[in-house]
Amino acid sequence: MKKYIDLRNTKDYSELKYAASIIKEGGLVLFPTETVYGLGANGLSPVAVKKIYEAKGRKSDNPLILHIANLNMLDRIAKNISELEYKLIKSFFPGPFTLILTRTENVPNEVTAGLETVGIRMPSNEIANKLISYADVPIAAPSANISGKPSGTNVQDIFGELSEKVDCIVDGGNTDVGLESTVVRVINDIPTILRPGKITPEDIKNVAGKVNIDKHIFSKLSSDEKILSPGMKYKHYAPNSKCVLVYSKNNNLLKNKIKEISDSYKMPIILSRTENINQYGNKVVIDIGSDVNEIARNIFSVLRKVDKFNPDIVIIEGVDPQGLGLAIMNRLIRACEYNYIEIV
Ligand code: AMP
Ligand code: MG
């Protein structure tokens, strides 16, 4: 029998010891973090880590992040950490922040997809932290979803696709942030954002004095380009239906464009910010939230719902790509497979 541990309304985490024993024995555990749900396994066991790739259908060249509970776990898996990297660790651990570091020989190739670097994160979510502490090993965990689908931000959304593939499910309710961590690698002494998230370019600049943003955050990769973060080249977050992302700084221009597009389809569905939900007449509209925090929290769950309406087009209102908005637009542009219209 698969074990389901409900921690939505309790601070009694004793049952997590069972989940931790599954990790130690090489099994798979679905668990919450503050970003999205993770599909976790013992990050030091090649056999256990392989199960993650199988369960997700994840390509073997797409490395996993190792999750730690405290800084004592860091030295086992990373080496040659620079002063600037320590500064970033001190500022953003625990939290929605992944740092790419040079790995030690303890880290299996299966985790890093053969790279000499490893992504490391210390979740701030209490359940995640306790689970890792009890397991007493770094937990390798990608987002909990079948590869290509939106990441799971609550257990109901992903139960159907993953429950048969894991040994234990830990339910911690809805995740706080709703988008995966900010992934950063220090290159030539400058923190470079490989994937945007809740920790924003401004946050990093305030600590490090400078920050770069990898250009692939918004652009498609050409096949011969060297990729710093392999995950960026894969299709992700997309509903089955065709999607288009529309953005303008001017809300009237935005609404008019969306009306125009929706009028040319039979069954459009519009993902609208709260302020515009009554602006689209009798069209099917889903409210994605009123500010970037709310939108980040809702967006994956909404993207998972749209196919049920059987739309011939999903039209998505974009947000200002500043702060957390940068991460939201990064995910949406990929959900739309780069089908993006900006009206200036
Ligand atoms: P997910 O686990 O689904 O949140 O995806 C993890 C992301 O981190 C993917 O985009 C990976 O390509 C990226 N990542 C993990 N480890 C590394 C690494 N060593 N170097 C660069 N990117 C990494
Ligand atoms: Mg993922």
Short mmCIF file of N, CA, C and O in Angstrom, two decimals, residues 191-256:
data_model
loop_
_atom_site.label_atom_id
_atom_site.label_comp_id
_atom_site.label_asym_id
_atom_site.label_seq_id
_atom_site.Cartn_x
_atom_site.Cartn_y
_atom_site.Cartn_z
N PRO A 191 27.15 36.76 -10.66
CA PRO A 191 26.02 35.82 -10.58
C PRO A 191 25.18 35.92 -11.85
O PRO A 191 24.76 37.02 -12.24
N THR A 192 24.97 34.77 -12.47
CA THR A 192 24.21 34.75 -13.72
C THR A 192 22.95 33.91 -13.51
O THR A 192 23.03 32.76 -13.08
N ILE A 193 21.80 34.52 -13.80
CA ILE A 193 20.53 33.82 -13.59
C ILE A 193 20.25 32.92 -14.80
O ILE A 193 20.10 33.40 -15.92
N LEU A 194 20.21 31.61 -14.53
CA LEU A 194 19.92 30.65 -15.61
C LEU A 194 18.43 30.37 -15.71
O LEU A 194 17.93 29.98 -16.74
N ARG A 195 17.75 30.52 -14.57
CA ARG A 195 16.29 30.40 -14.55
C ARG A 195 15.76 31.39 -13.54
O ARG A 195 16.17 31.35 -12.38
N PRO A 196 14.86 32.30 -13.94
CA PRO A 196 14.36 33.29 -12.98
C PRO A 196 13.35 32.67 -12.01
O PRO A 196 12.71 31.67 -12.34
N GLY A 197 13.22 33.26 -10.84
CA GLY A 197 12.27 32.76 -9.84
C GLY A 197 11.95 33.84 -8.84
O GLY A 197 12.10 35.04 -9.11
N LYS A 198 11.52 33.42 -7.66
CA LYS A 198 11.08 34.36 -6.62
C LYS A 198 12.23 35.29 -6.16
O LYS A 198 12.00 36.44 -5.82
N ILE A 199 13.45 34.75 -6.10
CA ILE A 199 14.60 35.61 -5.81
C ILE A 199 14.94 36.34 -7.11
O ILE A 199 15.34 35.73 -8.10
N THR A 200 14.76 37.64 -7.09
CA THR A 200 14.78 38.41 -8.35
C THR A 200 16.19 38.92 -8.68
O THR A 200 17.08 38.92 -7.82
N PRO A 201 16.39 39.38 -9.92
CA PRO A 201 17.69 39.99 -10.27
C PRO A 201 18.05 41.11 -9.30
O PRO A 201 19.21 41.24 -8.90
N GLU A 202 17.06 41.89 -8.89
CA GLU A 202 17.31 43.00 -7.96
C GLU A 202 17.83 42.46 -6.62
O GLU A 202 18.76 43.02 -6.04
N ASP A 203 17.20 41.39 -6.12
CA ASP A 203 17.63 40.78 -4.85
C ASP A 203 19.10 40.38 -4.94
O ASP A 203 19.88 40.59 -4.00
N ILE A 204 19.48 39.79 -6.06
CA ILE A 204 20.85 39.28 -6.21
C ILE A 204 21.83 40.44 -6.36
O ILE A 204 22.92 40.45 -5.78
N LYS A 205 21.40 41.44 -7.11
CA LYS A 205 22.25 42.62 -7.30
C LYS A 205 22.51 43.32 -5.97
O LYS A 205 23.62 43.79 -5.70
N ASN A 206 21.50 43.36 -5.13
CA ASN A 206 21.67 44.00 -3.81
C ASN A 206 22.73 43.31 -2.97
O ASN A 206 23.41 43.95 -2.16
N VAL A 207 22.90 42.02 -3.17
CA VAL A 207 23.89 41.26 -2.40
C VAL A 207 25.26 41.27 -3.09
O VAL A 207 26.29 41.46 -2.44
N ALA A 208 25.26 41.06 -4.40
CA ALA A 208 26.52 40.83 -5.11
C ALA A 208 27.05 42.07 -5.82
O ALA A 208 28.18 42.07 -6.31
N GLY A 209 26.22 43.09 -5.93
CA GLY A 209 26.65 44.30 -6.64
C GLY A 209 26.39 44.22 -8.13
O GLY A 209 26.26 45.23 -8.79
N LYS A 210 26.33 43.02 -8.66
CA LYS A 210 26.02 42.86 -10.08
C LYS A 210 25.27 41.56 -10.33
O LYS A 210 25.29 40.65 -9.51
N VAL A 211 24.64 41.52 -11.49
CA VAL A 211 23.91 40.30 -11.86
C VAL A 211 23.76 40.27 -13.38
O VAL A 211 23.64 41.32 -14.02
N ASN A 212 23.85 39.10 -13.95
CA ASN A 212 23.56 38.91 -15.37
C ASN A 212 22.35 37.99 -15.51
O ASN A 212 22.09 37.18 -14.63
N ILE A 213 21.65 38.14 -16.62
CA ILE A 213 20.53 37.25 -16.89
C ILE A 213 20.82 36.51 -18.20
O ILE A 213 21.08 37.16 -19.22
N ASP A 214 20.83 35.19 -18.14
CA ASP A 214 21.11 34.41 -19.34
C ASP A 214 20.08 34.74 -20.43
O ASP A 214 18.88 34.80 -20.16
N LYS A 215 20.57 34.92 -21.65
CA LYS A 215 19.66 35.39 -22.72
C LYS A 215 18.61 34.34 -23.09
O LYS A 215 17.59 34.67 -23.68
N HIS A 216 18.83 33.10 -22.72
CA HIS A 216 17.87 32.07 -23.10
C HIS A 216 16.61 32.07 -22.27
O HIS A 216 15.69 31.28 -22.51
N ILE A 217 16.53 32.97 -21.31
CA ILE A 217 15.32 33.05 -20.50
C ILE A 217 14.10 33.34 -21.38
O ILE A 217 13.01 32.84 -21.13
N PHE A 218 14.29 34.10 -22.42
CA PHE A 218 13.16 34.40 -23.31
C PHE A 218 13.33 33.92 -24.73
O PHE A 218 12.43 34.07 -25.54
N SER A 219 14.51 33.41 -25.08
CA SER A 219 14.68 33.06 -26.49
C SER A 219 14.82 31.57 -26.67
O SER A 219 15.26 30.84 -25.78
N LYS A 220 14.44 31.12 -27.82
CA LYS A 220 14.57 29.71 -28.18
C LYS A 220 16.03 29.39 -28.39
O LYS A 220 16.81 30.22 -28.84
N LEU A 221 16.41 28.16 -28.10
CA LEU A 221 17.79 27.75 -28.34
C LEU A 221 17.93 27.26 -29.77
O LEU A 221 17.08 26.54 -30.26
N SER A 222 19.03 27.65 -30.40
CA SER A 222 19.30 27.00 -31.68
C SER A 222 20.10 25.74 -31.35
O SER A 222 20.75 25.64 -30.32
N SER A 223 20.05 24.77 -32.23
CA SER A 223 20.53 23.43 -31.87
C SER A 223 22.02 23.37 -31.56
O SER A 223 22.47 22.50 -30.82
N ASP A 224 22.81 24.30 -32.11
CA ASP A 224 24.26 24.20 -31.90
C ASP A 224 24.75 25.07 -30.74
O ASP A 224 25.94 25.15 -30.48
N GLU A 225 23.84 25.71 -30.02
CA GLU A 225 24.29 26.59 -28.94
C GLU A 225 24.69 25.80 -27.69
O GLU A 225 24.10 24.78 -27.38
N LYS A 226 25.70 26.34 -27.00
CA LYS A 226 26.11 25.73 -25.73
C LYS A 226 25.10 26.16 -24.67
O LYS A 226 24.79 27.34 -24.53
N ILE A 227 24.59 25.19 -23.93
CA ILE A 227 23.54 25.52 -22.97
C ILE A 227 24.08 25.40 -21.55
O ILE A 227 24.64 24.39 -21.18
N LEU A 228 23.86 26.44 -20.77
CA LEU A 228 24.35 26.40 -19.39
C LEU A 228 23.41 25.61 -18.49
O LEU A 228 23.83 24.98 -17.54
N SER A 229 22.13 25.67 -18.78
CA SER A 229 21.17 24.93 -17.98
C SER A 229 20.35 24.04 -18.92
O SER A 229 19.46 24.52 -19.61
N PRO A 230 20.67 22.74 -18.96
CA PRO A 230 20.07 21.86 -19.95
C PRO A 230 18.54 21.91 -19.97
O PRO A 230 17.93 21.74 -21.02
N GLY A 231 17.92 22.12 -18.80
CA GLY A 231 16.47 22.13 -18.73
C GLY A 231 15.84 23.17 -19.65
O GLY A 231 14.69 23.03 -20.05
N MET A 232 16.61 24.20 -19.98
CA MET A 232 16.03 25.29 -20.77
C MET A 232 15.69 24.89 -22.20
O MET A 232 14.98 25.59 -22.89
N LYS A 233 16.25 23.78 -22.66
CA LYS A 233 15.98 23.46 -24.07
C LYS A 233 14.73 22.61 -24.25
O LYS A 233 14.29 22.38 -25.36
N TYR A 234 14.12 22.18 -23.16
CA TYR A 234 12.97 21.30 -23.29
C TYR A 234 11.65 22.03 -23.21
O TYR A 234 11.51 23.01 -22.51
N LYS A 235 10.68 21.45 -23.94
CA LYS A 235 9.30 21.93 -23.86
C LYS A 235 8.84 21.77 -22.41
O LYS A 235 9.11 20.77 -21.76
N HIS A 236 8.14 22.74 -21.90
CA HIS A 236 7.74 22.69 -20.50
C HIS A 236 6.43 23.47 -20.31
O HIS A 236 6.16 24.38 -21.06
N TYR A 237 5.68 23.06 -19.33
CA TYR A 237 4.52 23.83 -18.84
C TYR A 237 3.33 23.89 -19.80
O TYR A 237 2.34 24.54 -19.50
N ALA A 238 3.43 23.28 -20.98
CA ALA A 238 2.42 23.55 -22.00
C ALA A 238 1.16 22.70 -21.83
O ALA A 238 1.24 21.49 -21.68
N PRO A 239 -0.01 23.34 -21.90
CA PRO A 239 -1.25 22.59 -22.02
C PRO A 239 -1.28 21.90 -23.40
O PRO A 239 -0.46 22.21 -24.26
N ASN A 240 -2.23 21.00 -23.61
CA ASN A 240 -2.32 20.37 -24.94
C ASN A 240 -2.83 21.36 -25.97
O ASN A 240 -2.47 21.28 -27.14
N SER A 241 -3.66 22.31 -25.53
CA SER A 241 -4.23 23.28 -26.46
C SER A 241 -3.19 24.30 -26.89
O SER A 241 -2.24 24.57 -26.17
N LYS A 242 -3.43 24.91 -28.06
CA LYS A 242 -2.54 25.96 -28.54
C LYS A 242 -2.68 27.20 -27.64
O LYS A 242 -3.79 27.59 -27.26
N CYS A 243 -1.56 27.83 -27.32
CA CYS A 243 -1.59 29.00 -26.43
C CYS A 243 -0.89 30.20 -27.08
O CYS A 243 0.05 30.03 -27.85
N VAL A 244 -1.37 31.37 -26.72
CA VAL A 244 -0.66 32.60 -27.12
C VAL A 244 -0.57 33.53 -25.90
O VAL A 244 -1.52 33.67 -25.13
N LEU A 245 0.61 34.11 -25.75
CA LEU A 245 0.85 35.05 -24.64
C LEU A 245 0.82 36.46 -25.21
O LEU A 245 1.48 36.75 -26.21
N VAL A 246 0.03 37.34 -24.58
CA VAL A 246 -0.10 38.71 -25.07
C VAL A 246 0.26 39.67 -23.95
O VAL A 246 -0.23 39.52 -22.82
N TYR A 247 1.10 40.64 -24.25
CA TYR A 247 1.46 41.61 -23.21
C TYR A 247 1.59 43.02 -23.79
O TYR A 247 2.07 43.21 -24.90
N SER A 248 1.11 43.98 -23.03
CA SER A 248 1.38 45.39 -23.32
C SER A 248 1.44 46.13 -21.99
O SER A 248 0.71 45.80 -21.05
N LYS A 249 2.31 47.12 -21.92
CA LYS A 249 2.33 47.98 -20.72
C LYS A 249 1.02 48.75 -20.61
O LYS A 249 0.61 49.17 -19.54
N ASN A 250 0.38 48.97 -21.79
CA ASN A 250 -0.87 49.73 -21.85
C ASN A 250 -2.06 48.76 -21.78
O ASN A 250 -2.30 47.98 -22.71
N ASN A 251 -2.82 48.82 -20.69
CA ASN A 251 -3.87 47.82 -20.47
C ASN A 251 -4.97 47.88 -21.54
O ASN A 251 -5.55 46.85 -21.89
N ASN A 252 -5.27 49.08 -22.07
CA ASN A 252 -6.30 49.15 -23.12
C ASN A 252 -5.86 48.43 -24.38
O ASN A 252 -6.64 47.72 -25.02
N LEU A 253 -4.58 48.66 -24.76
CA LEU A 253 -4.06 47.97 -25.95
C LEU A 253 -4.09 46.46 -25.74
O LEU A 253 -4.44 45.70 -26.65
N LEU A 254 -3.76 46.05 -24.52
CA LEU A 254 -3.75 44.62 -24.20
C LEU A 254 -5.15 44.03 -24.36
O LEU A 254 -5.34 43.01 -25.04
N LYS A 255 -6.14 44.69 -23.75
CA LYS A 255 -7.51 44.16 -23.80
C LYS A 255 -8.02 44.10 -25.24
O LYS A 255 -8.65 43.13 -25.64
N ASN A 256 -7.72 45.18 -26.00
CA ASN A 256 -8.20 45.21 -27.39
C ASN A 256 -7.60 44.09 -28.22
O ASN A 256 -8.30 43.44 -29.01
#
